[in-house]
């Protein structure tokens, strides 16, 4: 009986254990998906296929922005646990230390969680890719190479127009949460890359691959039944002439300023030069972040697109518009004359004029007589039919808005500024209601004082004149392959015809502008065989309250009959417009209209102008000061002093882009500086208050790193 009882107990225990095992197996294999997922993940690999971005072609069909392929090294931090990862080998290949390795793993977890893949190192150089391919079996499944299309610039020009790509960060994802971006994606940050991101980016594809027992990819899962193909971005066709753009960038070397050239019949931008500029190939590839930081710290601000971001007084180029208003309002006729004895005395205090004489409208535009146009605007503002100076200024304002000033034109380049046109409210704030009159702002009559414009607006003003009263919103993109699905080009098909000004009025102004080129201030820039209408400008300006050398301006269109190009050129602190800006415009016009510059003297002039150094002394002083601070590794001070802030405000750059690039630059400087400075007193480290929220306190950061590293290993 005893043996029988023990036998039953043993059988019962075996049966119970069997039931428990069966139940557990059932739970693991049927109810609990955790291990099936892990097994599934071990046997297959989900690969994101990034599409080729759209290509940009210039007006002659030349690709000026295209794609090439590189690789990112991706990591899934959660898969490091349990691996016998050869960390030292990976660090040797990437030329980093273990501290940097841990920091990158931490960053990946914070940004994208431990179970999602993140970029461990982006845009790998070819040598690194080759070394990784030889040893990749040591680093899977936690690490893998992700193919990445990147931008290539065959002409290495037009950086301010094209813009650049950057990996999306938390700020970008938050601002574009509904657009399907993920950590690891790249997006356009500036220029056309930003404006047309929606059509350039394409759609990601997914491929599922089988793995063998050594984690090597073998074949498409189920013959590719679950794969989705990547859809390339749409190609864009530009109005830009890349040869003209490159000529403009060459002519503007060693100068600060801008060139904008427009086809007046279409509104298409033929060239848009902001100087100094940067080579777009610097912002692609493995050294992108380092170059980005160097460009950010350049006191010349090469990333600011001065054609749409910078304000300038229009100077004497403004007189063409004053003439239109005076003629349209009937306060002058083409034969109206004013005597200039050397200055305008209508307000008591003299306002000087370079060429005394008795001028009609044509002569006044030809010699750029300040007295004449001060009289014209005085008659407009004091016109009795409007009852008050306040009302007359509002009428004048409406003319300026119709000409495209005082508001954004709507070009397809981000961060366009509106310029400034003074209104009654402007002067009420400055002087008090009723305590101002024409004499308060007489300098506005000659394009100084409280009026500011962008170079784009001046070029568009010339297009408006060339068309005798209408313009199409300036734009870079003429068409999109596959059609304009989002209506991005709709506004570039409309003619703006805001005023009913007769052709005879325009012709009267043209006579004066042609006189400028035939025998006036622009005669030295005349092109044999081409009838040009132009206007020079010399603009007073101040920096921190100190008067600087005048800015040089020139604006024109050509030919007079059936105009094909309208242009504006600004050279900061370059003196008379006739001496620098006008010759640059002349060469640009000839290049576009004749497709080449062949006459030996004209070709020689290109090199002479490009070598002409008109950079203000204060810029060179700022560069030396910047270099001394970078050498001492005081990058935080540079940020504090505004080298970065100006760019952020103008272009909407993200903090994360700045700081990562600055860290790379700082490390590079430390590697290049081999001199022992231990005896040199160190500056107190300064921290930019604007970046403090992005930094963890040191103790908290250390504890967090340690805890996260423990979860990985």
PDB file of N, CA, C and O in Angstrom, residues 310-354:
ATOM      1  N   UNK A 310      18.557  91.192 -46.581  1.00  0.00           N
ATOM      2  CA  UNK A 310      19.233  92.431 -46.203  1.00  0.00           C
ATOM      3  C   UNK A 310      18.427  93.654 -46.649  1.00  0.00           C
ATOM      4  O   UNK A 310      17.825  93.654 -47.725  1.00  0.00           O
ATOM      5  N   UNK A 311      18.438  94.678 -45.795  1.00  0.00           N
ATOM      6  CA  UNK A 311      17.801  95.954 -46.115  1.00  0.00           C
ATOM      7  C   UNK A 311      18.869  96.969 -46.547  1.00  0.00           C
ATOM      8  O   UNK A 311      19.934  97.056 -45.939  1.00  0.00           O
ATOM      9  N   UNK A 312      18.555  97.742 -47.573  1.00  0.00           N
ATOM     10  CA  UNK A 312      19.424  98.834 -48.007  1.00  0.00           C
ATOM     11  C   UNK A 312      18.558 100.047 -48.374  1.00  0.00           C
ATOM     12  O   UNK A 312      17.485  99.878 -48.966  1.00  0.00           O
ATOM     13  N   UNK A 313      19.008 101.261 -48.092  1.00  0.00           N
ATOM     14  CA  UNK A 313      18.348 102.417 -48.704  1.00  0.00           C
ATOM     15  C   UNK A 313      18.546 102.337 -50.217  1.00  0.00           C
ATOM     16  O   UNK A 313      19.652 101.994 -50.671  1.00  0.00           O
ATOM     17  N   UNK A 314      17.532 102.622 -51.013  1.00  0.00           N
ATOM     18  CA  UNK A 314      17.670 102.454 -52.465  1.00  0.00           C
ATOM     19  C   UNK A 314      18.483 103.543 -53.145  1.00  0.00           C
ATOM     20  O   UNK A 314      18.881 103.395 -54.303  1.00  0.00           O
ATOM     21  N   UNK A 315      18.744 104.654 -52.443  1.00  0.00           N
ATOM     22  CA  UNK A 315      19.531 105.722 -53.046  1.00  0.00           C
ATOM     23  C   UNK A 315      18.873 106.272 -54.301  1.00  0.00           C
ATOM     24  O   UNK A 315      17.642 106.302 -54.435  1.00  0.00           O
ATOM     25  N   UNK A 316      19.689 106.691 -55.243  1.00  0.00           N
ATOM     26  CA  UNK A 316      19.177 107.370 -56.433  1.00  0.00           C
ATOM     27  C   UNK A 316      18.403 106.462 -57.378  1.00  0.00           C
ATOM     28  O   UNK A 316      17.717 106.952 -58.283  1.00  0.00           O
ATOM     29  N   UNK A 317      18.506 105.126 -57.201  1.00  0.00           N
ATOM     30  CA  UNK A 317      17.660 104.255 -58.021  1.00  0.00           C
ATOM     31  C   UNK A 317      16.180 104.532 -57.746  1.00  0.00           C
ATOM     32  O   UNK A 317      15.320 104.261 -58.580  1.00  0.00           O
ATOM     33  N   UNK A 318      15.898 105.111 -56.579  1.00  0.00           N
ATOM     34  CA  UNK A 318      14.536 105.440 -56.146  1.00  0.00           C
ATOM     35  C   UNK A 318      13.930 106.581 -56.970  1.00  0.00           C
ATOM     36  O   UNK A 318      12.715 106.746 -57.025  1.00  0.00           O
ATOM     37  N   UNK A 319      14.800 107.371 -57.605  1.00  0.00           N
ATOM     38  CA  UNK A 319      14.327 108.554 -58.328  1.00  0.00           C
ATOM     39  C   UNK A 319      13.467 108.184 -59.533  1.00  0.00           C
ATOM     40  O   UNK A 319      12.616 108.974 -59.966  1.00  0.00           O
ATOM     41  N   UNK A 320      13.671 106.994 -60.077  1.00  0.00           N
ATOM     42  CA  UNK A 320      12.832 106.567 -61.209  1.00  0.00           C
ATOM     43  C   UNK A 320      11.374 106.441 -60.773  1.00  0.00           C
ATOM     44  O   UNK A 320      10.458 106.809 -61.523  1.00  0.00           O
ATOM     45  N   UNK A 321      11.153 105.928 -59.560  1.00  0.00           N
ATOM     46  CA  UNK A 321       9.787 105.792 -59.055  1.00  0.00           C
ATOM     47  C   UNK A 321       9.205 107.148 -58.672  1.00  0.00           C
ATOM     48  O   UNK A 321       8.008 107.400 -58.869  1.00  0.00           O
ATOM     49  N   UNK A 322      10.030 108.023 -58.120  1.00  0.00           N
ATOM     50  CA  UNK A 322       9.550 109.368 -57.795  1.00  0.00           C
ATOM     51  C   UNK A 322       9.099 110.091 -59.063  1.00  0.00           C
ATOM     52  O   UNK A 322       8.097 110.834 -59.056  1.00  0.00           O
ATOM     53  N   UNK A 323       9.829 109.856 -60.154  1.00  0.00           N
ATOM     54  CA  UNK A 323       9.442 110.465 -61.432  1.00  0.00           C
ATOM     55  C   UNK A 323       8.089 109.941 -61.896  1.00  0.00           C
ATOM     56  O   UNK A 323       7.238 110.714 -62.358  1.00  0.00           O
ATOM     57  N   UNK A 324       7.876 108.613 -61.797  1.00  0.00           N
ATOM     58  CA  UNK A 324       6.579 108.039 -62.187  1.00  0.00           C
ATOM     59  C   UNK A 324       5.438 108.668 -61.403  1.00  0.00           C
ATOM     60  O   UNK A 324       4.389 109.030 -61.969  1.00  0.00           O
ATOM     61  N   UNK A 325       5.615 108.806 -60.088  1.00  0.00           N
ATOM     62  CA  UNK A 325       4.543 109.352 -59.244  1.00  0.00           C
ATOM     63  C   UNK A 325       4.285 110.809 -59.603  1.00  0.00           C
ATOM     64  O   UNK A 325       3.125 111.239 -59.738  1.00  0.00           O
ATOM     65  N   UNK A 326       5.358 111.579 -59.769  1.00  0.00           N
ATOM     66  CA  UNK A 326       5.185 112.992 -60.111  1.00  0.00           C
ATOM     67  C   UNK A 326       4.446 113.183 -61.418  1.00  0.00           C
ATOM     68  O   UNK A 326       3.544 114.037 -61.519  1.00  0.00           O
ATOM     69  N   UNK A 327       4.799 112.380 -62.424  1.00  0.00           N
ATOM     70  CA  UNK A 327       4.122 112.476 -63.724  1.00  0.00           C
ATOM     71  C   UNK A 327       2.675 112.007 -63.630  1.00  0.00           C
ATOM     72  O   UNK A 327       1.757 112.631 -64.174  1.00  0.00           O
ATOM     73  N   UNK A 328       2.442 110.883 -62.954  1.00  0.00           N
ATOM     74  CA  UNK A 328       1.092 110.343 -62.833  1.00  0.00           C
ATOM     75  C   UNK A 328       0.186 111.281 -62.038  1.00  0.00           C
ATOM     76  O   UNK A 328      -1.000 111.445 -62.353  1.00  0.00           O
ATOM     77  N   UNK A 329       0.714 111.921 -61.005  1.00  0.00           N
ATOM     78  CA  UNK A 329      -0.063 112.851 -60.179  1.00  0.00           C
ATOM     79  C   UNK A 329      -0.242 114.207 -60.847  1.00  0.00           C
ATOM     80  O   UNK A 329      -1.023 115.036 -60.376  1.00  0.00           O
ATOM     81  N   UNK A 330       0.497 114.429 -61.930  1.00  0.00           N
ATOM     82  CA  UNK A 330       0.347 115.680 -62.659  1.00  0.00           C
ATOM     83  C   UNK A 330       1.033 116.871 -62.026  1.00  0.00           C
ATOM     84  O   UNK A 330       0.770 118.020 -62.408  1.00  0.00           O
ATOM     85  N   UNK A 331       1.924 116.638 -61.069  1.00  0.00           N
ATOM     86  CA  UNK A 331       2.620 117.767 -60.438  1.00  0.00           C
ATOM     87  C   UNK A 331       3.827 118.201 -61.259  1.00  0.00           C
ATOM     88  O   UNK A 331       4.404 119.272 -61.012  1.00  0.00           O
ATOM     89  N   UNK A 332       4.259 117.361 -62.216  1.00  0.00           N
ATOM     90  CA  UNK A 332       5.301 117.733 -63.176  1.00  0.00           C
ATOM     91  C   UNK A 332       4.925 117.161 -64.533  1.00  0.00           C
ATOM     92  O   UNK A 332       4.043 116.289 -64.644  1.00  0.00           O
ATOM     93  N   UNK A 333       5.612 117.632 -65.559  1.00  0.00           N
ATOM     94  CA  UNK A 333       5.560 117.046 -66.899  1.00  0.00           C
ATOM     95  C   UNK A 333       7.005 116.746 -67.299  1.00  0.00           C
ATOM     96  O   UNK A 333       7.946 117.199 -66.615  1.00  0.00           O
ATOM     97  N   UNK A 334       7.229 116.023 -68.391  1.00  0.00           N
ATOM     98  CA  UNK A 334       8.612 115.763 -68.799  1.00  0.00           C
ATOM     99  C   UNK A 334       9.425 117.038 -69.041  1.00  0.00           C
ATOM    100  O   UNK A 334      10.655 117.022 -68.920  1.00  0.00           O
ATOM    101  N   UNK A 335       8.725 118.140 -69.372  1.00  0.00           N
ATOM    102  CA  UNK A 335       9.447 119.384 -69.656  1.00  0.00           C
ATOM    103  C   UNK A 335       9.590 120.289 -68.436  1.00  0.00           C
ATOM    104  O   UNK A 335      10.227 121.341 -68.516  1.00  0.00           O
ATOM    105  N   UNK A 336       9.017 119.914 -67.307  1.00  0.00           N
ATOM    106  CA  UNK A 336       9.142 120.725 -66.092  1.00  0.00           C
ATOM    107  C   UNK A 336      10.613 120.821 -65.694  1.00  0.00           C
ATOM    108  O   UNK A 336      11.326 119.819 -65.661  1.00  0.00           O
ATOM    109  N   UNK A 337      11.059 122.045 -65.399  1.00  0.00           N
ATOM    110  CA  UNK A 337      12.456 122.243 -65.011  1.00  0.00           C
ATOM    111  C   UNK A 337      12.554 122.808 -63.594  1.00  0.00           C
ATOM    112  O   UNK A 337      11.664 123.517 -63.125  1.00  0.00           O
ATOM    113  N   UNK A 338      13.649 122.468 -62.945  1.00  0.00           N
ATOM    114  CA  UNK A 338      13.983 123.039 -61.643  1.00  0.00           C
ATOM    115  C   UNK A 338      15.447 123.469 -61.686  1.00  0.00           C
ATOM    116  O   UNK A 338      16.303 122.755 -62.225  1.00  0.00           O
ATOM    117  N   UNK A 339      15.702 124.620 -61.117  1.00  0.00           N
ATOM    118  CA  UNK A 339      17.066 125.134 -61.078  1.00  0.00           C
ATOM    119  C   UNK A 339      17.781 124.605 -59.838  1.00  0.00           C
ATOM    120  O   UNK A 339      17.258 124.692 -58.727  1.00  0.00           O
ATOM    121  N   UNK A 340      18.946 124.043 -60.049  1.00  0.00           N
ATOM    122  CA  UNK A 340      19.775 123.569 -58.932  1.00  0.00           C
ATOM    123  C   UNK A 340      21.040 124.415 -58.889  1.00  0.00           C
ATOM    124  O   UNK A 340      21.814 124.448 -59.845  1.00  0.00           O
ATOM    125  N   UNK A 341      21.237 125.095 -57.777  1.00  0.00           N
ATOM    126  CA  UNK A 341      22.430 125.933 -57.607  1.00  0.00           C
ATOM    127  C   UNK A 341      23.489 125.246 -56.748  1.00  0.00           C
ATOM    128  O   UNK A 341      24.395 125.896 -56.241  1.00  0.00           O
ATOM    129  N   UNK A 342      23.321 123.957 -56.581  1.00  0.00           N
ATOM    130  CA  UNK A 342      24.280 123.204 -55.787  1.00  0.00           C
ATOM    131  C   UNK A 342      23.662 122.483 -54.615  1.00  0.00           C
ATOM    132  O   UNK A 342      24.305 121.654 -53.978  1.00  0.00           O
ATOM    133  N   UNK A 343      22.383 122.779 -54.313  1.00  0.00           N
ATOM    134  CA  UNK A 343      21.699 122.118 -53.202  1.00  0.00           C
ATOM    135  C   UNK A 343      20.210 122.413 -53.285  1.00  0.00           C
ATOM    136  O   UNK A 343      19.770 123.344 -53.984  1.00  0.00           O
ATOM    137  N   UNK A 344      19.427 121.607 -52.573  1.00  0.00           N
ATOM    138  CA  UNK A 344      17.988 121.868 -52.420  1.00  0.00           C
ATOM    139  C   UNK A 344      17.802 122.703 -51.151  1.00  0.00           C
ATOM    140  O   UNK A 344      18.175 122.287 -50.055  1.00  0.00           O
ATOM    141  N   UNK A 345      17.210 123.915 -51.325  1.00  0.00           N
ATOM    142  CA  UNK A 345      17.054 124.846 -50.207  1.00  0.00           C
ATOM    143  C   UNK A 345      15.598 124.984 -49.770  1.00  0.00           C
ATOM    144  O   UNK A 345      15.284 125.851 -48.955  1.00  0.00           O
ATOM    145  N   UNK A 346      14.711 124.129 -50.293  1.00  0.00           N
ATOM    146  CA  UNK A 346      13.288 124.280 -50.022  1.00  0.00           C
ATOM    147  C   UNK A 346      12.891 124.109 -48.577  1.00  0.00           C
ATOM    148  O   UNK A 346      11.798 124.488 -48.176  1.00  0.00           O
ATOM    149  N   UNK A 347      13.755 123.547 -47.767  1.00  0.00           N
ATOM    150  CA  UNK A 347      13.441 123.336 -46.342  1.00  0.00           C
ATOM    151  C   UNK A 347      14.400 124.090 -45.430  1.00  0.00           C
ATOM    152  O   UNK A 347      14.569 123.738 -44.262  1.00  0.00           O
ATOM    153  N   UNK A 348      15.052 125.098 -45.972  1.00  0.00           N
ATOM    154  CA  UNK A 348      15.966 125.880 -45.146  1.00  0.00           C
ATOM    155  C   UNK A 348      17.356 125.288 -45.148  1.00  0.00           C
ATOM    156  O   UNK A 348      18.287 125.859 -45.715  1.00  0.00           O
ATOM    157  N   UNK A 349      17.504 124.126 -44.537  1.00  0.00           N
ATOM    158  CA  UNK A 349      18.810 123.465 -44.511  1.00  0.00           C
ATOM    159  C   UNK A 349      19.128 122.899 -45.887  1.00  0.00           C
ATOM    160  O   UNK A 349      18.308 122.184 -46.467  1.00  0.00           O
ATOM    161  N   UNK A 350      20.284 123.198 -46.456  1.00  0.00           N
ATOM    162  CA  UNK A 350      20.591 122.723 -47.811  1.00  0.00           C
ATOM    163  C   UNK A 350      20.810 121.211 -47.859  1.00  0.00           C
ATOM    164  O   UNK A 350      21.368 120.628 -46.940  1.00  0.00           O
ATOM    165  N   UNK A 351      20.331 120.590 -48.936  1.00  0.00           N
ATOM    166  CA  UNK A 351      20.600 119.173 -49.218  1.00  0.00           C
ATOM    167  C   UNK A 351      21.393 119.138 -50.515  1.00  0.00           C
ATOM    168  O   UNK A 351      20.880 119.478 -51.588  1.00  0.00           O
ATOM    169  N   UNK A 352      22.667 118.775 -50.435  1.00  0.00           N
ATOM    170  CA  UNK A 352      23.612 118.949 -51.522  1.00  0.00           C
ATOM    171  C   UNK A 352      23.268 118.199 -52.798  1.00  0.00           C
ATOM    172  O   UNK A 352      22.565 117.189 -52.798  1.00  0.00           O
ATOM    173  N   UNK A 353      23.800 118.708 -53.915  1.00  0.00           N
ATOM    174  CA  UNK A 353      23.607 118.102 -55.239  1.00  0.00           C
ATOM    175  C   UNK A 353      24.936 118.180 -55.978  1.00  0.00           C
ATOM    176  O   UNK A 353      25.640 119.193 -55.886  1.00  0.00           O
ATOM    177  N   UNK A 354      25.292 117.153 -56.707  1.00  0.00           N
ATOM    178  CA  UNK A 354      26.609 117.088 -57.332  1.00  0.00           C
ATOM    179  C   UNK A 354      26.726 117.953 -58.583  1.00  0.00           C
ATOM    180  O   UNK A 354      27.794 118.489 -58.864  1.00  0.00           O
TER     181      UNK A 354
END
